[in-house]
Short mmCIF file of C-alpha atoms and ligand atoms in Angstrom, two decimals:
data_model
loop_
_atom_site.label_atom_id
_atom_site.label_comp_id
_atom_site.label_asym_id
_atom_site.label_seq_id
_atom_site.Cartn_x
_atom_site.Cartn_y
_atom_site.Cartn_z
CA UNK Z 201 9.84 -2.71 -13.71
CA UNK Z 202 10.65 -3.85 -16.96
CA UNK Z 203 12.25 -7.03 -17.37
CA UNK Z 204 14.77 -7.99 -20.71
CA UNK Z 205 16.30 -10.70 -22.60
CA UNK Z 206 20.10 -9.76 -23.52
CA UNK Z 207 21.82 -12.44 -25.38
CA UNK Z 208 25.42 -11.41 -23.72
CA UNK Z 209 28.44 -12.24 -21.32
CA UNK Z 210 28.36 -11.37 -18.32
CA UNK Z 211 31.47 -9.62 -19.23
CA UNK Z 212 29.55 -7.38 -21.96
CA UNK Z 213 26.95 -7.07 -20.42
CA UNK Z 214 26.22 -2.59 -20.23
CA UNK Z 215 24.00 -1.96 -16.35
CA UNK Z 216 24.63 -1.08 -12.89
CA UNK Z 217 25.62 -4.14 -11.65
CA UNK Z 218 25.55 -7.04 -12.90
CA UNK Z 219 24.74 -10.68 -10.77
CA UNK Z 220 27.13 -13.36 -11.02
CA UNK Z 221 27.78 -17.07 -9.57
CA UNK Z 222 30.60 -18.60 -7.56
CA UNK Z 223 29.73 -22.21 -6.46
CA UNK Z 224 31.51 -23.51 -3.11
CA UNK Z 225 35.10 -23.56 -3.81
CA UNK Z 226 35.15 -22.20 -7.33
CA UNK Z 227 37.55 -20.09 -8.49
CA UNK Z 228 35.62 -18.12 -11.40
CA UNK Z 229 35.94 -14.58 -11.18
CA UNK Z 230 39.19 -15.35 -9.38
CA UNK Z 231 41.90 -13.34 -11.44
CA UNK Z 232 39.94 -10.36 -11.23
CA UNK Z 233 38.71 -10.56 -7.78
CA UNK Z 234 41.77 -11.50 -5.64
CA UNK Z 235 42.28 -10.13 -3.39
CA UNK Z 236 37.90 -11.02 -1.82
CA UNK Z 237 39.23 -14.67 -3.05
CA UNK Z 238 42.43 -14.66 -1.17
CA UNK Z 239 40.94 -13.31 2.22
CA UNK Z 240 38.15 -15.68 1.96
CA UNK Z 241 35.63 -12.74 1.59
CA UNK Z 242 34.62 -14.78 -1.41
CA UNK Z 243 33.95 -18.99 -0.54
CA UNK Z 244 30.83 -19.08 -2.97
CA UNK Z 245 28.32 -20.87 0.17
CA UNK Z 246 25.09 -20.34 -0.67
CA UNK Z 247 23.17 -17.22 -0.37
CA UNK Z 248 26.72 -14.89 0.32
CA UNK Z 249 26.70 -11.83 -1.41
CA UNK Z 250 29.15 -10.30 -1.98
CA UNK Z 251 29.40 -6.49 -3.87
CA UNK Z 252 32.37 -4.89 -5.40
CA UNK Z 253 32.79 -1.35 -7.97
CA UNK Z 254 35.28 -1.21 -11.10
CA UNK Z 255 35.98 -5.05 -11.77
CA UNK Z 256 38.35 -5.05 -14.59
CA UNK Z 257 36.69 -7.24 -17.01
CA UNK Z 258 33.55 -6.26 -16.95
CA UNK Z 259 31.47 -3.57 -18.61
CA UNK Z 260 28.57 -2.73 -15.33
CA UNK Z 261 29.94 -1.06 -12.75
CA UNK Z 262 29.94 -3.31 -9.93
CA UNK Z 263 29.90 -6.42 -10.21
CA UNK Z 264 27.56 -8.76 -6.89
CA UNK Z 265 29.33 -12.31 -6.31
CA UNK Z 266 26.39 -14.52 -5.60
CA UNK Z 267 27.79 -17.95 -3.76
CA UNK Z 268 25.23 -20.93 -5.03
CA UNK Z 269 27.18 -23.33 -2.80
CA UNK Z 270 27.66 -26.75 -3.57
CA UNK Z 271 27.16 -27.13 -6.89
CA UNK Z 272 25.07 -30.50 -7.13
CA UNK Z 273 22.31 -29.01 -4.75
CA UNK Z 274 21.91 -25.44 -7.15
CA UNK Z 275 18.30 -26.74 -8.34
CA UNK Z 276 16.03 -23.97 -9.66
CA UNK Z 277 13.99 -23.80 -6.58
CA UNK Z 278 17.20 -21.77 -5.44
CA UNK Z 279 18.21 -20.33 -8.09
CA UNK Z 280 15.03 -19.11 -7.22
CA UNK Z 281 16.23 -17.78 -3.94
CA UNK Z 282 19.71 -16.80 -4.87
CA UNK Z 283 18.58 -14.56 -7.59
CA UNK Z 284 15.79 -12.76 -4.95
CA UNK Z 285 18.16 -12.44 -2.59
CA UNK Z 286 20.98 -10.95 -4.73
CA UNK Z 287 17.98 -8.95 -5.98
CA UNK Z 288 17.07 -7.26 -3.34
CA UNK Z 289 20.96 -6.84 -1.83
CA UNK Z 290 21.26 -4.16 -4.50
CA UNK Z 291 17.63 -2.49 -3.90
CA UNK Z 292 17.20 0.84 -2.30
CA UNK Z 293 20.64 1.68 -3.27
CA UNK Z 294 20.18 4.18 -6.89
CA UNK Z 295 20.92 1.53 -8.53
CA UNK Z 296 18.94 1.06 -11.30
CA UNK Z 297 19.73 -1.73 -14.18
CA UNK Z 298 20.33 -4.30 -12.58
CA UNK Z 299 21.64 -7.77 -14.97
CA UNK Z 300 21.26 -11.34 -13.98
CA UNK Z 301 23.95 -13.04 -15.72
CA UNK Z 302 22.84 -17.47 -16.58
CA UNK Z 303 23.59 -20.63 -17.88
CA UNK Z 304 20.63 -22.91 -19.24
CA UNK Z 305 16.67 -22.96 -20.60
CA UNK Z 306 16.14 -24.15 -16.86
CA UNK Z 307 18.04 -20.66 -15.19
CA UNK Z 308 16.66 -18.45 -17.66
CA UNK Z 309 12.98 -19.37 -16.43
CA UNK Z 310 13.46 -19.28 -12.76
CA UNK Z 311 15.74 -15.92 -13.41
CA UNK Z 312 12.92 -14.65 -15.08
CA UNK Z 313 10.68 -15.23 -12.11
CA UNK Z 314 12.91 -13.55 -9.71
CA UNK Z 315 13.28 -10.75 -11.16
CA UNK Z 316 9.52 -10.33 -11.41
CA UNK Z 317 8.70 -11.38 -7.93
CA UNK Z 318 11.95 -10.38 -6.01
CA UNK Z 319 11.06 -6.51 -6.13
CA UNK Z 320 7.55 -6.86 -4.38
CA UNK Z 321 6.62 -5.29 -1.89
CA UNK Z 322 3.55 -5.08 -0.05
CA UNK Z 323 3.36 -1.89 0.74
CA UNK Z 324 0.82 -0.11 -1.44
CA UNK Z 325 -1.38 1.81 0.84
CA UNK Z 326 1.83 2.94 2.30
CA UNK Z 327 1.86 7.04 1.25
CA UNK Z 328 4.91 7.47 2.75
CA UNK Z 329 9.17 6.28 3.07
CA UNK Z 330 8.93 5.07 -0.30
CA UNK Z 331 11.13 6.18 -2.68
CA UNK Z 332 10.23 5.52 -6.88
CA UNK Z 333 13.87 7.56 -7.12
CA UNK Z 334 15.66 4.39 -5.83
CA UNK Z 335 13.93 2.02 -7.27
CA UNK Z 336 15.74 -0.61 -9.04
CA UNK Z 337 14.43 -0.54 -13.04
CA UNK Z 338 15.40 -2.51 -15.38
CA UNK Z 339 16.49 -6.28 -14.68
CA UNK Z 340 18.03 -7.65 -17.81
CA UNK Z 341 18.62 -11.42 -17.84
CA UNK Z 342 21.81 -12.00 -19.31
CA UNK Z 343 22.46 -15.38 -21.97
CA UNK Z 344 25.53 -16.44 -23.84
CA UNK Z 345 23.33 -18.45 -26.16
CA UNK Z 346 21.50 -18.42 -29.02
CA UNK Z 347 19.60 -21.19 -27.85
CA UNK Z 348 16.37 -22.12 -29.20
CA UNK Z 349 14.88 -22.20 -26.52
CA UNK Z 350 15.97 -19.69 -24.38
CA UNK Z 351 12.58 -17.07 -25.29
CA UNK Z 352 10.13 -19.23 -24.11
CA UNK Z 353 11.62 -20.04 -20.96
CA UNK Z 354 12.49 -16.70 -20.33
CA UNK Z 355 8.38 -15.81 -21.21
CA UNK Z 356 7.17 -18.59 -18.48
CA UNK Z 357 9.76 -17.12 -16.23
CA UNK Z 358 7.89 -13.92 -16.83
CA UNK Z 359 4.06 -15.02 -16.85
CA UNK Z 360 4.35 -17.14 -13.75
CA UNK Z 361 6.56 -14.72 -11.90
CA UNK Z 362 3.39 -11.26 -13.22
CA UNK Z 363 0.96 -14.08 -11.98
CA UNK Z 364 2.90 -14.11 -8.70
CA UNK Z 365 2.47 -10.85 -8.58
CA UNK Z 366 -0.81 -10.93 -9.67
CA UNK Z 367 -1.83 -12.66 -7.39
CA UNK Z 368 0.03 -11.28 -4.09
CA UNK Z 369 -1.38 -8.16 -5.04
CA UNK Z 370 -4.88 -8.69 -3.98
CA UNK Z 371 -3.89 -11.19 -1.57
CA UNK Z 372 -2.77 -8.01 0.57
CA UNK Z 373 -5.49 -6.34 -0.14
CA UNK Z 374 -6.85 -5.97 3.51
CA UNK Z 375 -10.29 -6.92 4.16
CA UNK Z 376 -12.02 -3.79 4.43
CA UNK Z 377 -11.48 -2.86 1.21
CA UNK Z 378 -10.50 -6.60 -0.47
CA UNK Z 379 -14.50 -7.56 0.52
CA UNK Z 380 -15.71 -10.43 -1.39
CA UNK Z 381 -17.71 -8.83 -4.11
CA UNK Z 382 -14.08 -6.62 -4.46
CA UNK Z 383 -12.54 -9.93 -5.06
CA UNK Z 384 -15.50 -10.49 -8.07
CA UNK Z 385 -13.99 -6.97 -9.37
CA UNK Z 386 -9.52 -8.88 -8.98
CA UNK Z 387 -10.59 -11.79 -11.06
CA UNK Z 388 -13.10 -9.97 -13.60
CA UNK Z 389 -10.30 -7.77 -14.31
CA UNK Z 390 -8.19 -10.54 -14.76
CA UNK Z 391 -10.34 -12.81 -17.10
CA UNK Z 392 -11.13 -9.29 -19.04
CA UNK Z 393 -7.02 -8.44 -19.77
CA UNK Z 394 -6.79 -12.41 -20.11
CA UNK Z 395 -9.80 -12.83 -22.49
CA UNK Z 396 -11.39 -15.92 -20.70
CA UNK Z 397 -14.84 -16.54 -19.64
CA UNK Z 398 -16.04 -15.71 -16.33
CA UNK Z 399 -19.42 -17.27 -14.31
CA UNK Z 400 -19.83 -15.40 -11.22
CA UNK Z 401 -22.51 -16.72 -9.09
CA UNK Z 402 -24.68 -14.91 -7.10
CA UNK Z 403 -26.29 -15.93 -4.06
CA UNK Z 404 -29.62 -15.74 -5.28
CA UNK Z 405 -28.15 -18.03 -8.00
CA UNK Z 406 -27.07 -20.30 -5.21
CA UNK Z 407 -30.21 -20.32 -3.64
CA UNK Z 408 -31.92 -21.64 -6.18
CA UNK Z 409 -28.96 -24.38 -6.51
CA UNK Z 410 -29.34 -24.75 -2.58
CA UNK Z 411 -25.15 -24.71 -2.10
CA UNK Z 412 -26.83 -24.12 1.51
CA UNK Z 413 -23.15 -25.32 3.08
CA UNK Z 414 -21.44 -21.96 1.47
CA UNK Z 415 -24.84 -19.59 2.48
CA UNK Z 416 -24.70 -20.25 5.56
CA UNK Z 417 -21.02 -19.27 5.94
CA UNK Z 418 -21.57 -15.99 4.57
CA UNK Z 419 -25.13 -14.99 6.39
CA UNK Z 420 -23.69 -13.67 9.39
CA UNK Z 421 -22.23 -10.93 7.38
CA UNK Z 422 -23.13 -7.94 5.65
CA UNK Z 423 -21.34 -8.18 2.21
CA UNK Z 424 -22.55 -10.86 0.01
CA UNK Z 425 -20.94 -13.28 -1.21
CA UNK Z 426 -20.10 -14.98 -4.66
CA UNK Z 427 -19.06 -18.54 -6.07
CA UNK Z 428 -16.56 -16.91 -9.15
CA UNK Z 429 -16.00 -19.17 -12.35
CA UNK Z 430 -12.80 -18.81 -14.77
CA UNK Z 431 -12.08 -20.99 -17.51
CA UNK Z 432 -10.35 -21.97 -19.80
CA UNK Z 433 -9.96 -23.92 -23.26
CA UNK Z 434 -6.83 -25.23 -25.03
CA UNK Z 435 -6.87 -23.59 -28.33
CA UNK Z 436 -6.96 -27.22 -29.92
CA UNK Z 437 -8.61 -30.10 -28.08
CA UNK Z 438 -5.48 -32.64 -26.86
CA UNK Z 439 -7.63 -33.98 -24.28
CA UNK Z 440 -11.11 -34.19 -22.78
CA UNK Z 441 -9.78 -33.68 -18.82
CA UNK Z 442 -11.09 -30.39 -17.35
CA UNK Z 443 -9.06 -30.30 -13.93
CA UNK Z 444 -10.24 -28.06 -11.85
CA UNK Z 445 -8.36 -25.30 -8.73
CA UNK Z 446 -10.94 -24.75 -6.73
CA UNK Z 447 -9.59 -21.38 -4.21
CA UNK Z 448 -10.39 -21.13 -0.82
CA UNK Z 449 -11.41 -17.43 -0.65
CA UNK Z 450 -12.37 -16.26 3.58
CA UNK Z 451 -11.88 -12.63 3.06
CA UNK Z 452 -11.52 -12.63 6.46
CA UNK Z 453 -12.60 -15.28 9.21
CA UNK Z 454 -13.38 -14.06 12.43
CA UNK Z 455 -14.45 -17.54 13.59
CA UNK Z 456 -17.74 -16.75 13.13
CA UNK Z 457 -20.07 -17.11 16.77
CA UNK Z 458 -17.40 -20.03 17.37
CA UNK Z 459 -15.51 -16.46 17.87
CA UNK Z 460 -11.37 -16.14 17.54
CA UNK Z 461 -9.19 -14.67 19.89
CA UNK Z 462 -8.72 -11.39 19.24
CA UNK Z 463 -4.82 -11.61 19.17
CA UNK Z 464 -3.15 -12.32 16.37
CA UNK Z 465 -6.95 -12.60 14.62
CA UNK Z 466 -5.98 -9.87 11.78
CA UNK Z 467 -3.35 -12.54 10.11
CA UNK Z 468 -7.31 -14.23 9.59
CA UNK Z 469 -7.19 -11.41 6.39
CA UNK Z 470 -5.35 -13.96 4.43
CA UNK Z 471 -7.44 -16.38 4.42
CA UNK Z 472 -8.15 -15.64 0.50
CA UNK Z 473 -4.89 -16.67 -0.08
CA UNK Z 474 -6.41 -20.15 -1.90
CA UNK Z 475 -8.59 -18.09 -4.11
CA UNK Z 476 -6.63 -15.83 -5.22
CA UNK Z 477 -3.72 -18.46 -6.24
CA UNK Z 478 -6.58 -19.99 -8.60
CA UNK Z 479 -6.83 -16.84 -9.47
CA UNK Z 480 -3.36 -15.98 -10.44
CA UNK Z 481 -2.90 -19.13 -12.08
CA UNK Z 482 -5.71 -18.63 -14.60
CA UNK Z 483 -3.86 -15.17 -15.84
CA UNK Z 484 -0.78 -17.44 -16.35
CA UNK Z 485 -2.87 -20.62 -18.19
CA UNK Z 486 -4.30 -17.71 -20.47
CA UNK Z 487 -1.09 -16.81 -21.71
CA UNK Z 488 1.12 -20.11 -21.28
CA UNK Z 489 -1.69 -21.99 -22.60
CA UNK Z 490 -1.82 -25.80 -21.80
CA UNK Z 491 -3.47 -28.18 -23.76
CA UNK Z 492 -6.36 -29.61 -20.87
CA UNK Z 493 -8.84 -27.04 -19.70
CA UNK Z 494 -8.47 -25.37 -16.72
CA UNK Z 495 -11.12 -23.76 -14.52
CA UNK Z 496 -10.25 -21.48 -11.15
CA UNK Z 497 -13.49 -22.11 -9.68
CA UNK Z 498 -13.56 -19.95 -6.05
CA UNK Z 499 -15.60 -19.56 -3.59
CA UNK Z 500 -15.86 -15.98 -1.72
CA UNK Z 501 -17.66 -14.87 1.70
CA UNK Z 502 -16.53 -13.41 4.41
CA UNK Z 503 -17.00 -15.13 8.12
CA UNK Z 504 -19.41 -13.04 11.05
CA UNK Z 505 -20.97 -13.03 13.74
CA UNK Z 506 -23.39 -10.91 12.42
CA UNK Z 507 -27.35 -11.72 14.25
CA UNK Z 508 -28.38 -13.43 11.08
CA UNK Z 509 -24.80 -15.55 11.17
CA UNK Z 510 -24.85 -19.47 12.02
CA UNK Z 511 -24.67 -21.09 15.19
CA UNK Z 512 -23.37 -23.82 16.59
CA UNK Z 513 -25.84 -26.95 15.96
CA UNK Z 514 -27.74 -25.42 13.04
CA UNK Z 515 -28.14 -28.47 10.14
CA UNK Z 516 -27.48 -27.46 7.42
CA UNK Z 517 -28.07 -28.32 3.45
CA UNK Z 518 -25.17 -28.40 1.09
CA UNK Z 519 -25.22 -29.24 -2.58
CA UNK Z 520 -24.49 -32.38 -2.74
CA UNK Z 521 -27.60 -32.95 -1.09
CA UNK Z 522 -25.56 -33.65 2.50
CA UNK Z 523 -26.33 -32.95 5.23
CA UNK Z 524 -23.80 -30.78 7.36
CA UNK Z 525 -24.17 -30.08 11.65
CA UNK Z 526 -22.00 -27.13 12.38
CA UNK Z 527 -20.77 -27.86 15.55
CA UNK Z 528 -17.69 -25.66 14.82
CA UNK Z 529 -18.74 -21.60 13.10
CA UNK Z 530 -14.65 -20.97 12.54
CA UNK Z 531 -14.42 -24.98 10.41
CA UNK Z 532 -16.07 -23.13 7.36
CA UNK Z 533 -13.12 -23.32 5.02
CA UNK Z 534 -14.58 -26.46 4.51
CA UNK Z 535 -18.33 -26.23 4.08
CA UNK Z 536 -17.23 -23.07 1.35
CA UNK Z 537 -15.51 -26.17 -0.08
CA UNK Z 538 -18.24 -29.08 -0.12
CA UNK Z 539 -20.99 -26.31 -1.89
CA UNK Z 540 -17.47 -25.83 -4.40
CA UNK Z 541 -16.78 -28.91 -4.91
CA UNK Z 542 -19.35 -29.86 -5.74
CA UNK Z 543 -20.23 -27.82 -8.67
CA UNK Z 544 -17.21 -28.12 -9.67
CA UNK Z 545 -18.48 -31.95 -10.33
CA UNK Z 546 -21.90 -30.39 -11.81
CA UNK Z 547 -19.60 -28.51 -14.25
CA UNK Z 548 -17.68 -31.17 -15.53
CA UNK Z 549 -13.84 -31.06 -13.70
CA UNK Z 550 -12.70 -34.53 -14.09
CA UNK Z 551 -10.19 -33.80 -11.13
CA UNK Z 552 -9.60 -31.43 -8.52
CA UNK Z 553 -6.57 -29.39 -7.17
CA UNK Z 554 -7.94 -28.04 -4.23
CA UNK Z 555 -5.79 -24.87 -2.09
CA UNK Z 556 -6.88 -23.55 1.48
CA UNK Z 557 -5.42 -22.21 3.92
CA UNK Z 558 -8.10 -24.30 5.69
CA UNK Z 559 -6.35 -25.17 9.34
CA UNK Z 560 -3.98 -24.03 12.29
CA UNK Z 561 -2.99 -27.54 12.35
CA UNK Z 562 -1.07 -27.74 9.51
CA UNK Z 563 1.03 -25.28 10.66
CA UNK Z 564 1.49 -27.36 14.10
CA UNK Z 565 2.06 -30.45 11.53
CA UNK Z 566 4.67 -28.63 9.19
CA UNK Z 567 4.84 -25.51 10.27
CA UNK Z 568 5.87 -22.90 7.33
CA UNK Z 569 8.10 -24.89 5.60
CA UNK Z 570 5.40 -27.59 3.35
CA UNK Z 571 1.81 -27.27 2.58
CA UNK Z 572 0.19 -30.32 3.14
CA UNK Z 573 -1.37 -32.54 0.07
CA UNK Z 574 -3.96 -35.23 0.62
CA UNK Z 575 -5.66 -36.92 -2.48
CA UNK Z 576 -7.36 -40.32 -3.08
CA UNK Z 577 -5.41 -41.12 -5.47
CA UNK Z 578 -1.93 -41.85 -5.95
CA UNK Z 579 -1.25 -41.45 -9.57
CA UNK Z 580 -2.52 -38.07 -9.75
CA UNK Z 581 -0.37 -37.47 -6.70
CA UNK Z 582 2.47 -38.57 -8.24
CA UNK Z 583 2.36 -35.60 -11.31
CA UNK Z 584 1.31 -33.68 -8.90
CA UNK Z 585 3.93 -33.86 -6.48
CA UNK Z 586 6.73 -33.66 -10.04
CA UNK Z 587 5.09 -30.14 -11.32
CA UNK Z 588 5.32 -29.35 -7.44
CA UNK Z 589 9.13 -29.99 -7.53
CA UNK Z 590 9.79 -28.12 -11.04
CA UNK Z 591 7.70 -24.64 -9.25
CA UNK Z 592 10.11 -25.28 -6.48
CA UNK Z 593 7.21 -25.29 -3.74
CA UNK Z 594 7.48 -27.56 -0.75
CA UNK Z 595 5.25 -30.16 -0.12
CA UNK Z 596 4.13 -33.43 1.49
CA UNK Z 597 2.00 -35.73 0.95
CA UNK Z 598 -0.23 -36.34 4.63
CA UNK Z 599 -2.29 -39.79 5.27
CA UNK Z 600 -6.10 -39.81 4.67
CA UNK Z 601 -6.48 -42.86 7.38
CA UNK Z 602 -10.42 -44.46 7.93
CA UNK Z 603 -9.62 -43.32 11.15
CA UNK Z 604 -10.61 -39.95 10.15
CA UNK Z 605 -13.68 -40.71 8.76
CA UNK Z 606 -14.95 -41.86 12.13
CA UNK Z 607 -14.39 -38.59 13.96
CA UNK Z 608 -16.76 -36.69 11.94
CA UNK Z 609 -20.20 -39.33 12.10
CA UNK Z 610 -22.77 -37.54 13.01
CA UNK Z 611 -26.47 -38.64 14.37
CA UNK Z 612 -28.56 -35.52 13.92
CA UNK Z 613 -26.35 -35.30 10.10
CA UNK Z 614 -25.54 -37.14 8.47
CA UNK Z 615 -22.11 -35.65 8.94
CA UNK Z 616 -20.35 -33.01 10.95
CA UNK Z 617 -18.17 -30.15 10.15
CA UNK Z 618 -15.06 -31.22 13.55
CA UNK Z 619 -13.40 -33.50 14.40
CA UNK Z 620 -11.64 -34.17 17.46
CA UNK Z 621 -9.07 -31.62 19.13
CA UNK Z 622 -5.88 -33.55 17.43
CA UNK Z 623 -5.56 -34.53 13.40
CA UNK Z 624 -6.97 -31.29 12.63
CA UNK Z 625 -5.29 -30.34 8.75
CA UNK Z 626 -6.59 -34.92 8.28
CA UNK Z 627 -9.86 -35.06 9.90
CA UNK Z 628 -10.49 -30.88 7.40
CA UNK Z 629 -9.24 -33.09 4.32
CA UNK Z 630 -10.97 -35.80 5.46
CA UNK Z 631 -14.15 -33.90 5.37
CA UNK Z 632 -13.72 -32.52 1.59
CA UNK Z 633 -13.11 -36.21 1.00
CA UNK Z 634 -16.96 -36.85 0.63
CA UNK Z 635 -18.03 -34.43 -1.00
CA UNK Z 636 -15.61 -35.54 -3.87
CA UNK Z 637 -16.02 -38.31 -4.28
CA UNK Z 638 -14.25 -40.63 -7.13
CA UNK Z 639 -13.59 -37.80 -9.11
CA UNK Z 640 -9.20 -37.50 -9.22
CA UNK Z 641 -7.98 -35.01 -6.43
CA UNK Z 642 -5.61 -33.36 -4.24
CA UNK Z 643 -6.55 -30.62 -1.25
CA UNK Z 644 -3.42 -28.62 -0.62
CA UNK Z 645 -3.07 -26.62 2.98
CA UNK Z 646 -1.60 -23.93 2.13
CA UNK Z 647 -1.27 -22.09 5.74
CA UNK Z 648 2.07 -22.02 7.10
CA UNK Z 649 2.87 -21.71 3.30
CA UNK Z 650 0.40 -18.83 2.19
CA UNK Z 651 1.96 -16.13 3.82
CA UNK Z 652 5.36 -15.10 4.78
CA UNK Z 653 4.90 -13.54 8.72
CA UNK Z 654 8.35 -12.08 8.42
CA UNK Z 655 10.13 -11.26 5.67
CA UNK Z 656 13.38 -13.61 4.50
CA UNK Z 657 16.20 -12.11 2.43
CA UNK Z 658 14.91 -13.65 -0.63
CA UNK Z 659 10.93 -12.16 0.31
CA UNK Z 660 8.75 -10.05 1.24
CA UNK Z 661 6.93 -9.96 4.33
CA UNK Z 662 2.88 -11.08 3.02
CA UNK Z 663 1.66 -13.42 0.52
CA UNK Z 664 3.76 -15.52 -1.52
CA UNK Z 665 1.50 -16.74 -3.87
CA UNK Z 666 1.75 -20.15 -3.58
CA UNK Z 667 0.49 -22.99 -4.87
CA UNK Z 668 0.18 -20.47 -7.65
CA UNK Z 669 3.21 -22.47 -9.43
CA UNK Z 670 2.72 -25.86 -8.90
CA UNK Z 671 -1.33 -25.34 -10.60
CA UNK Z 672 -0.21 -23.94 -13.61
CA UNK Z 673 2.83 -26.43 -14.31
CA UNK Z 674 0.90 -29.34 -13.68
CA UNK Z 675 -1.73 -27.64 -16.46
CA UNK Z 676 1.98 -27.56 -18.06
CA UNK Z 677 2.79 -30.94 -18.14
CA UNK Z 678 -0.61 -32.71 -18.77
CA UNK Z 679 -0.83 -35.90 -20.50
N1 BES U 25 -8.83 -19.77 8.99
C1 BES U 25 -8.79 -20.37 9.58
C2 BES U 25 -7.54 -21.76 9.43
C3 BES U 25 -6.12 -21.12 10.06
C4 BES U 25 -6.57 -21.06 11.75
C5 BES U 25 -5.07 -20.77 9.66
C6 BES U 25 -4.87 -20.43 12.13
C7 BES U 25 -3.71 -20.62 10.45
C8 BES U 25 -3.88 -20.14 11.59
C9 BES U 25 -9.54 -21.97 9.37
O1 BES U 25 -10.98 -21.20 8.71
C10 BES U 25 -9.85 -22.55 10.94
O2 BES U 25 -10.23 -21.53 11.67
N2 BES U 25 -9.50 -23.52 11.53
C11 BES U 25 -9.49 -24.23 12.78
C12 BES U 25 -10.61 -25.43 12.68
C13 BES U 25 -11.50 -25.56 13.81
C14 BES U 25 -12.61 -25.09 14.39
C15 BES U 25 -11.27 -26.85 13.62
C16 BES U 25 -9.05 -23.97 12.92
O3 BES U 25 -7.56 -24.46 12.72
O4 BES U 25 -8.58 -24.15 14.20
MN1 MN U 26 -12.18 -20.81 10.46
ZN1 ZN U 27 -11.12 -19.61 7.26
#
């Protein structure tokens, strides 16, 4: 699919279809489409799509009127949903070239991003039922303005959209193909194409360093683990800060010896989505060149109950020196993140944001509507929340009360890897906090948001790429 920016009006752009917007109660196209307006078919209600052929005054063969709802409610996140939904209603109809007519710079960025991500499908491995002849081949973003900022806005949207698809392409791969070593290969490909430095720690180096928490998780699998580090430095060293993006990448989580029920276990191929988002974010960051150094630190393992697997009752020594009693081998994400966080600090990260499909409990708390975020630094949190809002990724601040730490106290080791039955997302976050220390840090539990279980009008089933856009916006907004 090709994405283009054209400086043309909605009426003059030549395409097989042009997408235009109508707000609730608006009359923008009433002269050209009197019947549709009078019948109430076009009401401007959000995500109402009306396709009309041969509209007088339009060069395009079809006009899709997209209801944009209340004018004050149309932020970039909603606009992306609206445009993605519009593109998806037009797919599979033999329409080759679609134009989207938008206004301001912010709308151009949202439209470009939507133009790239909307048509993504999780069907890479399907050999039948795909009809490439009917696919949309070109999406043009039509802007009737000569404003200079528009090129940059278009580029930002295009780059973030492309990176989201990179992340989704990686995340959608099944766990027999996307092993930790395969993830390393994907990360190397991203780094090479983006001219970024990459360093991959293998099992031997992790042993030398003493990453006992990460290695303990890996030992039940025949697939060797790795720790991926990708680094970006700004062209001019604007700040001394180094932002570390730590992403959980368990390529499959059986639970280990504390094995999960078989029903729904296939979903645990998604347990590398945090890592895939961190890798994809580096691709966008390399293009958009924020003024801060950024590192992705991605620990990758497969959590299996092999004969060498760790047991409940094992005590491991983490890279930090802290000992951890493993009470449940299914609480593995926090173990690999503990060593990755310690390593990120050793590498010089001054700020940390981790993303992990860490707990089922966060899905109980927030459903699929928002990721849960935890922090040890309220100032950093407010910068972060602004970046997430701008990205259109919903995040909800969750607490780290001292009571959660009480639950992790352990007699045999410094800390244990699970708390009690309740507040599981909070005790998981509290566990991570113990390894973060004073470094400003945010933890994103994206277990409910990284994967769409059922297709939506605006998005295919499968990986969403969350929280890649927040990562990128946070780096771009760095002061
Ligand atoms: N990857 C899972 C988190 C998860 C579980 C996401 C279920 C979505 C649905 C994580 O490694 C895990 O297994 N967490 C356990 C922790 C528990 C053993 C304390 C969980 O949430 O059940
Ligand atoms: Mn688990
Ligand atoms: Zn897991």
